[in-house]
PDB file of C-alpha atoms in Angstrom:
ATOM      1  CA  UNK A   1     -15.930   6.191 -16.001  1.00 68.00           C
ATOM      2  CA  UNK A   2     -16.385   3.032 -13.925  1.00 87.00           C
ATOM      3  CA  UNK A   3     -13.666   1.410 -12.121  1.00 89.00           C
ATOM      4  CA  UNK A   4     -12.856  -1.594 -13.952  1.00 91.00           C
ATOM      5  CA  UNK A   5     -13.933  -4.583 -12.694  1.00 91.00           C
ATOM      6  CA  UNK A   6     -10.751  -6.974 -10.592  1.00 90.00           C
ATOM      7  CA  UNK A   7     -10.314  -9.666 -13.985  1.00 90.00           C
ATOM      8  CA  UNK A   8     -10.058  -6.522 -16.623  1.00 92.00           C
ATOM      9  CA  UNK A   9      -6.964  -5.833 -14.556  1.00 93.00           C
ATOM     10  CA  UNK A  10      -5.389  -9.198 -14.515  1.00 94.00           C
ATOM     11  CA  UNK A  11      -3.735  -8.695 -18.064  1.00 95.00           C
ATOM     12  CA  UNK A  12      -2.416  -5.294 -17.662  1.00 95.00           C
ATOM     13  CA  UNK A  13      -1.099  -6.461 -14.249  1.00 95.00           C
ATOM     14  CA  UNK A  14       0.991  -8.843 -16.207  1.00 95.00           C
ATOM     15  CA  UNK A  15       1.682  -5.968 -18.819  1.00 95.00           C
ATOM     16  CA  UNK A  16       3.346  -3.806 -16.332  1.00 94.00           C
ATOM     17  CA  UNK A  17       5.397  -6.375 -14.471  1.00 94.00           C
ATOM     18  CA  UNK A  18       6.721  -7.260 -18.039  1.00 93.00           C
ATOM     19  CA  UNK A  19       7.013  -3.379 -18.848  1.00 92.00           C
ATOM     20  CA  UNK A  20       9.003  -3.397 -15.444  1.00 92.00           C
ATOM     21  CA  UNK A  21      11.627  -5.979 -16.269  1.00 91.00           C
ATOM     22  CA  UNK A  22      10.011  -8.782 -14.542  1.00 92.00           C
ATOM     23  CA  UNK A  23       8.976  -7.393 -11.270  1.00 92.00           C
ATOM     24  CA  UNK A  24       8.047  -4.500  -9.202  1.00 90.00           C
ATOM     25  CA  UNK A  25       6.201  -3.289  -5.825  1.00 86.00           C
ATOM     26  CA  UNK A  26       2.722  -2.901  -5.497  1.00 85.00           C
ATOM     27  CA  UNK A  27       2.731   1.073  -5.629  1.00 83.00           C
ATOM     28  CA  UNK A  28       4.620   0.352  -9.048  1.00 88.00           C
ATOM     29  CA  UNK A  29       2.287  -1.696 -10.693  1.00 92.00           C
ATOM     30  CA  UNK A  30      -0.493   0.165  -9.106  1.00 90.00           C
ATOM     31  CA  UNK A  31       0.606   3.276 -10.721  1.00 88.00           C
ATOM     32  CA  UNK A  32       1.601   1.276 -14.300  1.00 92.00           C
ATOM     33  CA  UNK A  33      -1.771  -0.053 -14.536  1.00 94.00           C
ATOM     34  CA  UNK A  34      -3.601   3.390 -13.602  1.00 92.00           C
ATOM     35  CA  UNK A  35      -1.438   4.837 -16.532  1.00 91.00           C
ATOM     36  CA  UNK A  36      -2.333   1.740 -19.272  1.00 94.00           C
ATOM     37  CA  UNK A  37      -5.692   2.438 -18.448  1.00 93.00           C
ATOM     38  CA  UNK A  38      -5.561   6.016 -18.708  1.00 92.00           C
ATOM     39  CA  UNK A  39      -7.833   5.843 -15.560  1.00 91.00           C
ATOM     40  CA  UNK A  40      -8.589   9.425 -14.126  1.00 90.00           C
ATOM     41  CA  UNK A  41      -8.328  11.039 -10.428  1.00 85.00           C
ATOM     42  CA  UNK A  42     -12.163  10.538  -9.798  1.00 86.00           C
ATOM     43  CA  UNK A  43     -11.699   6.852 -10.320  1.00 88.00           C
ATOM     44  CA  UNK A  44      -8.298   6.060  -8.395  1.00 87.00           C
ATOM     45  CA  UNK A  45      -9.370   7.804  -5.401  1.00 84.00           C
ATOM     46  CA  UNK A  46     -12.539   6.382  -3.992  1.00 85.00           C
ATOM     47  CA  UNK A  47     -11.309   4.716  -0.888  1.00 82.00           C
ATOM     48  CA  UNK A  48     -12.543   0.804  -0.983  1.00 82.00           C
ATOM     49  CA  UNK A  49     -13.557   0.382   2.880  1.00 78.00           C
ATOM     50  CA  UNK A  50     -12.506   3.913   4.918  1.00 77.00           C
ATOM     51  CA  UNK A  51     -13.757   2.709   7.916  1.00 72.00           C
ATOM     52  CA  UNK A  52     -11.342  -0.530   7.712  1.00 71.00           C
ATOM     53  CA  UNK A  53      -8.045   1.056   5.880  1.00 72.00           C
ATOM     54  CA  UNK A  54      -7.107   4.048   3.412  1.00 73.00           C
ATOM     55  CA  UNK A  55      -7.054   1.328   0.487  1.00 79.00           C
ATOM     56  CA  UNK A  56      -8.783   2.587  -2.271  1.00 85.00           C
ATOM     57  CA  UNK A  57     -11.113   0.607  -4.503  1.00 88.00           C
ATOM     58  CA  UNK A  58      -8.666   0.289  -7.499  1.00 90.00           C
ATOM     59  CA  UNK A  59      -5.714  -0.860  -5.200  1.00 88.00           C
ATOM     60  CA  UNK A  60      -8.715  -3.314  -3.741  1.00 88.00           C
ATOM     61  CA  UNK A  61      -9.273  -4.444  -6.968  1.00 91.00           C
ATOM     62  CA  UNK A  62      -5.780  -4.812  -8.266  1.00 92.00           C
ATOM     63  CA  UNK A  63      -5.175  -6.852  -4.806  1.00 90.00           C
ATOM     64  CA  UNK A  64      -7.729  -9.239  -6.113  1.00 91.00           C
ATOM     65  CA  UNK A  65      -5.818  -9.611  -9.811  1.00 93.00           C
ATOM     66  CA  UNK A  66      -2.629 -10.352  -8.209  1.00 93.00           C
ATOM     67  CA  UNK A  67      -4.218 -13.226  -6.100  1.00 90.00           C
ATOM     68  CA  UNK A  68      -5.632 -14.843  -9.363  1.00 91.00           C
ATOM     69  CA  UNK A  69      -2.317 -14.869 -11.032  1.00 93.00           C
ATOM     70  CA  UNK A  70      -0.939 -15.881  -8.287  1.00 92.00           C
ATOM     71  CA  UNK A  71      -2.682 -18.750  -7.320  1.00 91.00           C
ATOM     72  CA  UNK A  72      -2.262 -20.026 -11.233  1.00 91.00           C
ATOM     73  CA  UNK A  73       0.984 -19.698 -10.710  1.00 93.00           C
ATOM     74  CA  UNK A  74       2.248 -16.965 -13.184  1.00 94.00           C
ATOM     75  CA  UNK A  75       3.599 -14.484 -10.846  1.00 94.00           C
ATOM     76  CA  UNK A  76       4.815 -14.785  -6.501  1.00 92.00           C
ATOM     77  CA  UNK A  77       6.265 -12.389  -4.128  1.00 88.00           C
ATOM     78  CA  UNK A  78       8.514 -12.137  -1.788  1.00 82.00           C
ATOM     79  CA  UNK A  79       8.202 -11.326   1.622  1.00 70.00           C
ATOM     80  CA  UNK A  80       9.458  -7.397   0.700  1.00 72.00           C
ATOM     81  CA  UNK A  81       6.447  -7.435  -0.697  1.00 76.00           C
ATOM     82  CA  UNK A  82       8.408  -7.445  -4.283  1.00 87.00           C
ATOM     83  CA  UNK A  83       6.114  -9.564  -7.540  1.00 92.00           C
ATOM     84  CA  UNK A  84       7.824 -11.285  -9.765  1.00 93.00           C
ATOM     85  CA  UNK A  85       6.830 -13.599 -12.624  1.00 94.00           C
ATOM     86  CA  UNK A  86       7.188 -17.682 -11.891  1.00 92.00           C
ATOM     87  CA  UNK A  87       8.870 -20.009 -14.425  1.00 90.00           C
ATOM     88  CA  UNK A  88       5.872 -20.425 -15.284  1.00 93.00           C
ATOM     89  CA  UNK A  89       5.541 -17.269 -17.735  1.00 92.00           C
ATOM     90  CA  UNK A  90       6.550 -16.853 -20.735  1.00 89.00           C
ATOM     91  CA  UNK A  91       6.353 -13.381 -22.374  1.00 85.00           C
ATOM     92  CA  UNK A  92       4.209 -13.739 -25.758  1.00 84.00           C
ATOM     93  CA  UNK A  93       1.858 -16.583 -23.828  1.00 88.00           C
ATOM     94  CA  UNK A  94      -1.830 -15.781 -24.951  1.00 90.00           C
ATOM     95  CA  UNK A  95      -3.745 -15.705 -21.806  1.00 91.00           C
ATOM     96  CA  UNK A  96      -7.414 -14.747 -20.986  1.00 90.00           C
ATOM     97  CA  UNK A  97      -8.830 -13.041 -17.399  1.00 90.00           C
ATOM     98  CA  UNK A  98     -11.824 -14.940 -17.753  1.00 87.00           C
ATOM     99  CA  UNK A  99      -9.888 -18.021 -18.306  1.00 89.00           C
ATOM    100  CA  UNK A 100      -7.771 -17.779 -15.277  1.00 90.00           C
ATOM    101  CA  UNK A 101     -10.404 -16.508 -13.082  1.00 86.00           C
ATOM    102  CA  UNK A 102     -12.567 -19.645 -13.762  1.00 85.00           C
ATOM    103  CA  UNK A 103      -9.373 -22.009 -13.258  1.00 87.00           C
ATOM    104  CA  UNK A 104      -8.554 -20.542  -9.668  1.00 85.00           C
ATOM    105  CA  UNK A 105     -12.463 -21.054  -8.887  1.00 81.00           C
ATOM    106  CA  UNK A 106     -13.123 -24.575 -10.444  1.00 79.00           C
ATOM    107  CA  UNK A 107     -15.659 -23.242 -12.557  1.00 57.00           C
ATOM    108  CA  UNK A 108     -16.243 -24.346 -16.530  1.00 51.00           C
ATOM    109  CA  UNK A 109     -17.525 -22.330 -19.129  1.00 53.00           C
ATOM    110  CA  UNK A 110     -20.854 -22.272 -18.315  1.00 55.00           C
ATOM    111  CA  UNK A 111     -19.979 -20.463 -15.251  1.00 54.00           C
ATOM    112  CA  UNK A 112     -18.744 -17.222 -17.236  1.00 53.00           C
ATOM    113  CA  UNK A 113     -21.223 -15.524 -16.648  1.00 50.00           C
ATOM    114  CA  UNK A 114     -20.782 -15.709 -13.354  1.00 55.00           C
ATOM    115  CA  UNK A 115     -17.274 -15.081 -13.126  1.00 54.00           C
ATOM    116  CA  UNK A 116     -18.211 -11.676 -14.484  1.00 53.00           C
ATOM    117  CA  UNK A 117     -20.390 -10.283 -12.184  1.00 53.00           C
ATOM    118  CA  UNK A 118     -18.829 -11.819  -9.131  1.00 55.00           C
ATOM    119  CA  UNK A 119     -16.898  -9.502  -7.340  1.00 55.00           C
ATOM    120  CA  UNK A 120     -14.537 -10.859  -4.369  1.00 56.00           C
ATOM    121  CA  UNK A 121     -16.047  -9.878  -0.553  1.00 46.00           C
ATOM    122  CA  UNK A 122     -12.670 -10.388   1.726  1.00 45.00           C
ATOM    123  CA  UNK A 123      -8.833  -8.442   0.226  1.00 42.00           C
ATOM    124  CA  UNK A 124      -6.705 -12.216   0.709  1.00 50.00           C
ATOM    125  CA  UNK A 125      -3.603  -9.896   1.124  1.00 50.00           C
ATOM    126  CA  UNK A 126      -4.711  -8.108   4.309  1.00 48.00           C
ATOM    127  CA  UNK A 127      -5.160  -9.704   7.383  1.00 50.00           C
ATOM    128  CA  UNK A 128      -7.567  -8.775  10.271  1.00 63.00           C
ATOM    129  CA  UNK A 129      -4.651  -7.560  12.481  1.00 78.00           C
ATOM    130  CA  UNK A 130      -4.615  -4.355   9.598  1.00 77.00           C
ATOM    131  CA  UNK A 131      -8.021  -3.409  10.010  1.00 78.00           C
ATOM    132  CA  UNK A 132      -7.779  -3.751  13.542  1.00 83.00           C
ATOM    133  CA  UNK A 133      -4.553  -1.235  13.876  1.00 86.00           C
ATOM    134  CA  UNK A 134      -6.441   1.405  11.502  1.00 83.00           C
ATOM    135  CA  UNK A 135      -9.598   1.400  13.408  1.00 83.00           C
ATOM    136  CA  UNK A 136      -7.466   2.100  16.653  1.00 87.00           C
ATOM    137  CA  UNK A 137      -5.793   5.303  15.128  1.00 88.00           C
ATOM    138  CA  UNK A 138      -9.134   6.131  13.526  1.00 86.00           C
ATOM    139  CA  UNK A 139     -10.301   6.132  17.084  1.00 86.00           C
ATOM    140  CA  UNK A 140      -7.439   8.194  18.439  1.00 87.00           C
ATOM    141  CA  UNK A 141      -8.432  12.283  18.987  1.00 85.00           C
ATOM    142  CA  UNK A 142      -6.413  14.724  17.597  1.00 82.00           C
ATOM    143  CA  UNK A 143      -3.754  15.428  20.029  1.00 82.00           C
ATOM    144  CA  UNK A 144      -3.588  11.416  20.460  1.00 86.00           C
ATOM    145  CA  UNK A 145      -2.630  11.138  16.933  1.00 86.00           C
ATOM    146  CA  UNK A 146      -0.214  14.008  16.701  1.00 83.00           C
ATOM    147  CA  UNK A 147       1.960  11.823  20.183  1.00 87.00           C
ATOM    148  CA  UNK A 148       1.516   8.827  18.014  1.00 90.00           C
ATOM    149  CA  UNK A 149       3.247  10.526  15.043  1.00 88.00           C
ATOM    150  CA  UNK A 150       5.653  11.749  17.305  1.00 89.00           C
ATOM    151  CA  UNK A 151       6.535   8.491  18.920  1.00 91.00           C
ATOM    152  CA  UNK A 152       6.912   7.126  15.166  1.00 91.00           C
ATOM    153  CA  UNK A 153       9.602   9.950  14.437  1.00 90.00           C
ATOM    154  CA  UNK A 154      11.651   9.332  17.310  1.00 91.00           C
ATOM    155  CA  UNK A 155      11.719   5.644  16.632  1.00 92.00           C
ATOM    156  CA  UNK A 156      12.722   6.002  13.465  1.00 88.00           C
ATOM    157  CA  UNK A 157      15.585   8.327  14.493  1.00 87.00           C
ATOM    158  CA  UNK A 158      14.225  11.916  14.719  1.00 89.00           C
ATOM    159  CA  UNK A 159      15.268  14.343  17.716  1.00 89.00           C
ATOM    160  CA  UNK A 160      13.966  17.451  18.998  1.00 90.00           C
ATOM    161  CA  UNK A 161      10.557  16.461  17.821  1.00 90.00           C
ATOM    162  CA  UNK A 162       7.700  18.911  19.179  1.00 87.00           C
ATOM    163  CA  UNK A 163       4.313  19.535  18.714  1.00 83.00           C
ATOM    164  CA  UNK A 164       3.271  22.788  18.065  1.00 79.00           C
ATOM    165  CA  UNK A 165       0.013  23.483  16.643  1.00 63.00           C
ATOM    166  CA  UNK A 166      -3.262  21.347  15.828  1.00 53.00           C
ATOM    167  CA  UNK A 167      -4.465  19.258  13.727  1.00 47.00           C
ATOM    168  CA  UNK A 168      -6.635  19.828  10.925  1.00 46.00           C
ATOM    169  CA  UNK A 169      -5.717  23.571  11.247  1.00 46.00           C
ATOM    170  CA  UNK A 170      -3.951  23.883   7.863  1.00 51.00           C
ATOM    171  CA  UNK A 171      -0.525  24.348   8.780  1.00 76.00           C
ATOM    172  CA  UNK A 172       2.327  22.610  10.625  1.00 87.00           C
ATOM    173  CA  UNK A 173       1.249  20.504  13.238  1.00 86.00           C
ATOM    174  CA  UNK A 174       5.358  19.570  14.289  1.00 88.00           C
ATOM    175  CA  UNK A 175       8.857  20.151  13.922  1.00 90.00           C
ATOM    176  CA  UNK A 176      11.770  17.959  14.581  1.00 91.00           C
ATOM    177  CA  UNK A 177      15.553  17.035  12.934  1.00 91.00           C
ATOM    178  CA  UNK A 178      16.354  14.284  11.456  1.00 88.00           C
ATOM    179  CA  UNK A 179      20.631  13.113  11.053  1.00 81.00           C
ATOM    180  CA  UNK A 180      22.180  10.885   8.311  1.00 80.00           C
ATOM    181  CA  UNK A 181      24.951   8.962   9.721  1.00 74.00           C
ATOM    182  CA  UNK A 182      25.541  11.801  12.349  1.00 74.00           C
ATOM    183  CA  UNK A 183      27.164  14.235   9.342  1.00 76.00           C
ATOM    184  CA  UNK A 184      24.151  15.719   7.896  1.00 83.00           C
ATOM    185  CA  UNK A 185      20.903  16.724   9.652  1.00 87.00           C
ATOM    186  CA  UNK A 186      17.320  18.200   8.040  1.00 87.00           C
ATOM    187  CA  UNK A 187      15.103  20.442   9.620  1.00 91.00           C
ATOM    188  CA  UNK A 188      11.700  18.824   9.114  1.00 91.00           C
ATOM    189  CA  UNK A 189       8.048  19.504   9.714  1.00 91.00           C
ATOM    190  CA  UNK A 190       5.058  17.599   9.561  1.00 91.00           C
ATOM    191  CA  UNK A 191       1.617  17.513   9.693  1.00 90.00           C
ATOM    192  CA  UNK A 192      -0.799  14.698  10.569  1.00 87.00           C
ATOM    193  CA  UNK A 193      -4.404  14.837   9.193  1.00 85.00           C
ATOM    194  CA  UNK A 194      -6.495  11.858  11.072  1.00 83.00           C
ATOM    195  CA  UNK A 195      -9.234  11.582   8.259  1.00 80.00           C
ATOM    196  CA  UNK A 196     -10.817   8.208   6.546  1.00 78.00           C
ATOM    197  CA  UNK A 197     -10.667  10.216   3.204  1.00 78.00           C
ATOM    198  CA  UNK A 198      -8.245  11.248   0.394  1.00 82.00           C
ATOM    199  CA  UNK A 199      -6.162  13.837   0.668  1.00 87.00           C
ATOM    200  CA  UNK A 200      -5.818  16.364  -2.316  1.00 88.00           C
ATOM    201  CA  UNK A 201      -3.553  18.808  -3.948  1.00 91.00           C
ATOM    202  CA  UNK A 202      -4.500  21.087  -2.581  1.00 91.00           C
ATOM    203  CA  UNK A 203      -4.035  20.390   1.268  1.00 91.00           C
ATOM    204  CA  UNK A 204      -0.331  19.514  -0.195  1.00 92.00           C
ATOM    205  CA  UNK A 205      -0.137  23.142  -1.509  1.00 92.00           C
ATOM    206  CA  UNK A 206      -1.177  24.836   1.998  1.00 91.00           C
ATOM    207  CA  UNK A 207       1.037  22.825   4.044  1.00 91.00           C
ATOM    208  CA  UNK A 208       3.786  23.835   1.521  1.00 90.00           C
ATOM    209  CA  UNK A 209       2.799  27.435   2.352  1.00 89.00           C
ATOM    210  CA  UNK A 210       3.022  26.979   5.816  1.00 88.00           C
ATOM    211  CA  UNK A 211       6.506  25.024   5.794  1.00 86.00           C
ATOM    212  CA  UNK A 212       8.367  27.880   3.878  1.00 83.00           C
ATOM    213  CA  UNK A 213      11.358  29.287   5.450  1.00 82.00           C
ATOM    214  CA  UNK A 214      10.599  26.949   8.282  1.00 86.00           C
ATOM    215  CA  UNK A 215      12.179  23.851   7.302  1.00 87.00           C
ATOM    216  CA  UNK A 216      14.286  21.573   4.455  1.00 88.00           C
ATOM    217  CA  UNK A 217      11.750  19.715   3.923  1.00 90.00           C
ATOM    218  CA  UNK A 218       8.029  18.549   5.115  1.00 92.00           C
ATOM    219  CA  UNK A 219       6.480  15.387   6.204  1.00 94.00           C
ATOM    220  CA  UNK A 220       2.924  14.774   5.812  1.00 94.00           C
ATOM    221  CA  UNK A 221       1.261  11.705   7.173  1.00 92.00           C
ATOM    222  CA  UNK A 222      -2.849  11.074   7.181  1.00 90.00           C
ATOM    223  CA  UNK A 223      -4.806   7.668   7.752  1.00 88.00           C
ATOM    224  CA  UNK A 224      -6.023   7.885   4.283  1.00 85.00           C
ATOM    225  CA  UNK A 225      -5.013   8.284   1.478  1.00 84.00           C
ATOM    226  CA  UNK A 226      -3.531  10.412  -1.200  1.00 87.00           C
ATOM    227  CA  UNK A 227      -4.465  11.273  -4.711  1.00 85.00           C
ATOM    228  CA  UNK A 228      -2.214  10.957  -7.262  1.00 84.00           C
ATOM    229  CA  UNK A 229      -2.553  14.521  -8.253  1.00 88.00           C
ATOM    230  CA  UNK A 230      -1.219  14.947  -4.098  1.00 90.00           C
ATOM    231  CA  UNK A 231       1.443  12.471  -4.924  1.00 89.00           C
ATOM    232  CA  UNK A 232       2.587  14.560  -7.740  1.00 90.00           C
ATOM    233  CA  UNK A 233       2.344  18.024  -6.062  1.00 93.00           C
ATOM    234  CA  UNK A 234       4.720  16.573  -3.098  1.00 92.00           C
ATOM    235  CA  UNK A 235       7.075  15.862  -5.760  1.00 89.00           C
ATOM    236  CA  UNK A 236       6.869  19.139  -8.310  1.00 90.00           C
ATOM    237  CA  UNK A 237      10.107  19.621  -9.387  1.00 89.00           C
ATOM    238  CA  UNK A 238      11.374  23.449  -8.247  1.00 85.00           C
ATOM    239  CA  UNK A 239       8.862  22.713  -5.244  1.00 86.00           C
ATOM    240  CA  UNK A 240      10.254  22.119  -1.719  1.00 85.00           C
ATOM    241  CA  UNK A 241       9.870  18.256  -1.185  1.00 86.00           C
ATOM    242  CA  UNK A 242       7.154  16.974   0.884  1.00 93.00           C
ATOM    243  CA  UNK A 243       7.133  13.231   2.042  1.00 94.00           C
ATOM    244  CA  UNK A 244       3.940  11.211   2.356  1.00 94.00           C
ATOM    245  CA  UNK A 245       2.936   8.531   4.798  1.00 93.00           C
ATOM    246  CA  UNK A 246      -0.656   7.181   4.371  1.00 89.00           C
ATOM    247  CA  UNK A 247      -2.839   4.960   6.633  1.00 87.00           C
ATOM    248  CA  UNK A 248      -0.913   1.662   5.052  1.00 84.00           C
ATOM    249  CA  UNK A 249       2.102   3.311   5.533  1.00 89.00           C
ATOM    250  CA  UNK A 250       1.140   4.138   8.697  1.00 91.00           C
ATOM    251  CA  UNK A 251       0.275   0.051   9.783  1.00 88.00           C
ATOM    252  CA  UNK A 252       3.182  -1.062   8.543  1.00 88.00           C
ATOM    253  CA  UNK A 253       5.432   1.476  10.405  1.00 91.00           C
ATOM    254  CA  UNK A 254       3.648   0.237  13.404  1.00 91.00           C
ATOM    255  CA  UNK A 255       4.168  -3.248  12.833  1.00 89.00           C
ATOM    256  CA  UNK A 256       7.851  -3.170  12.496  1.00 89.00           C
ATOM    257  CA  UNK A 257       8.289  -0.550  14.946  1.00 90.00           C
ATOM    258  CA  UNK A 258       6.475  -2.743  17.246  1.00 91.00           C
ATOM    259  CA  UNK A 259       4.370   0.396  18.671  1.00 90.00           C
ATOM    260  CA  UNK A 260       1.051  -1.095  19.809  1.00 89.00           C
ATOM    261  CA  UNK A 261       1.533  -4.569  18.037  1.00 86.00           C
ATOM    262  CA  UNK A 262       3.129  -7.686  18.888  1.00 86.00           C
ATOM    263  CA  UNK A 263       4.623 -10.203  16.628  1.00 81.00           C
ATOM    264  CA  UNK A 264       4.705 -13.839  17.435  1.00 80.00           C
ATOM    265  CA  UNK A 265       7.040 -16.274  15.479  1.00 77.00           C
ATOM    266  CA  UNK A 266       6.455 -19.905  15.302  1.00 79.00           C
ATOM    267  CA  UNK A 267       8.817 -22.848  14.746  1.00 82.00           C
ATOM    268  CA  UNK A 268       7.699 -25.263  12.430  1.00 83.00           C
ATOM    269  CA  UNK A 269       9.439 -28.293  12.293  1.00 87.00           C
ATOM    270  CA  UNK A 270       9.964 -30.675   9.680  1.00 88.00           C
ATOM    271  CA  UNK A 271      11.055 -34.557   9.839  1.00 87.00           C
ATOM    272  CA  UNK A 272      13.127 -35.432   6.873  1.00 87.00           C
ATOM    273  CA  UNK A 273      12.892 -39.030   6.698  1.00 86.00           C
ATOM    274  CA  UNK A 274      15.113 -39.875   3.948  1.00 85.00           C
ATOM    275  CA  UNK A 275      17.430 -38.878   5.826  1.00 81.00           C
ATOM    276  CA  UNK A 276      17.065 -41.137   8.304  1.00 83.00           C
ATOM    277  CA  UNK A 277      16.540 -43.751   5.759  1.00 82.00           C
ATOM    278  CA  UNK A 278      20.427 -43.008   4.185  1.00 80.00           C
ATOM    279  CA  UNK A 279      22.228 -43.597   7.524  1.00 71.00           C
TER     280      UNK A 279
END
């Protein structure tokens, strides 16, 4: 089964957002489209460009589908990454994916074949800074990556964080304690996997086996991605819960925590001439 082209995901994206109640996160929309199109693991797992990000090819094409829908004014996204319908979208309206792409590109009907065959060359939703961070993290040696994970955990509230193993040993790389409102505390063990590809369910099961009797929860951190089966395994009923942080999550956390990232806020001043005229 081949990976659907980005324009083939345009209408399914709208369908899923509708089923979600008119809004949804990128992850919710992606999961919904994958289920709607019944895409198997071998289709959803391949990365788009593992050298630059942990994004899968399906996620990359879905990003373009959202971008085209945004450019024609049917959906919009908030600062928190939630996508929702605009007033222009009406339930039941007849839409054609190829016409949407043609409208955005300013093409005519004679260009229909080009719309189908052409693929976008760059991801509009991801700036260069994401790729720079991702490459910088991938360039770290295993011990440095573990130290980075240790620093992140401390910054988000973990205490007594220790690195206990070596990255890639299939077991536990470190441990710590997370406190909730200084009342409840949970012992957490973590594994760091500096990886360009996808982490499968086998790695999750091995990690869970290593953490039995040693912690309340597990945390698996990777620069790559987690397959759908790995995500299901991490939250399987009756098994010790394991939280997952993939490469994109890691990049966002570094930006939010300002670790190796400087964010400059630009002030934009707009003069209201009509206000002065009414004085």
